[in-house]
Amino acid sequence: RSMVYQQQHKNRFALHDAEKAIALEPSSPRGHYRQARALQGDGQYLEAGQAFVRTLSLSPRDGGAHLHFRDLLGTIRRDRKF
């Protein structure tokens, strides 16, 4: 459900669902990834970066997480939003 909310640009709802998923299964990279995407969509770049780092520590070969983390870093560099 978090992914659907994120696709609809309902980032607060997506974040809430992602945090529920993390609480239920903290060692699953998927919840952290969804959290990172929701935070990124909400403009909370520092927190999104931290969530991407947690995702990649749990799943180092996750290509989607690597791609979106690089995208986040590019946004931070371009916008200097930190």
XYZ file of C-alpha atoms in Angstrom, residues 24-58:
35
model
C 6.401 -5.354 11.924
C 9.544 -6.539 10.159
C 12.574 -4.315 10.912
C 15.067 -6.534 9.098
C 13.194 -6.343 5.785
C 14.807 -3.923 3.336
C 11.475 -3.308 1.563
C 9.997 -1.271 4.425
C 13.113 0.881 4.674
C 13.110 1.367 0.904
C 9.478 2.479 0.931
C 10.276 4.801 3.825
C 13.175 6.297 1.886
C 11.037 6.878 -1.213
C 8.242 8.504 0.804
C 10.704 10.780 2.610
C 12.378 11.666 -0.676
C 9.010 12.519 -2.209
C 8.223 14.701 0.794
C 11.487 16.621 0.454
C 13.003 15.201 3.656
C 16.320 14.473 1.999
C 18.529 13.803 5.016
C 16.060 11.319 6.465
C 15.571 9.720 3.039
C 19.332 9.271 2.697
C 19.478 7.581 6.078
C 16.644 5.239 5.103
C 18.426 4.383 1.830
C 21.584 3.575 3.785
C 19.559 1.238 6.030
C 18.005 -0.363 2.932
C 21.388 -0.930 1.320
C 22.902 -2.275 4.532
C 20.158 -4.918 4.552
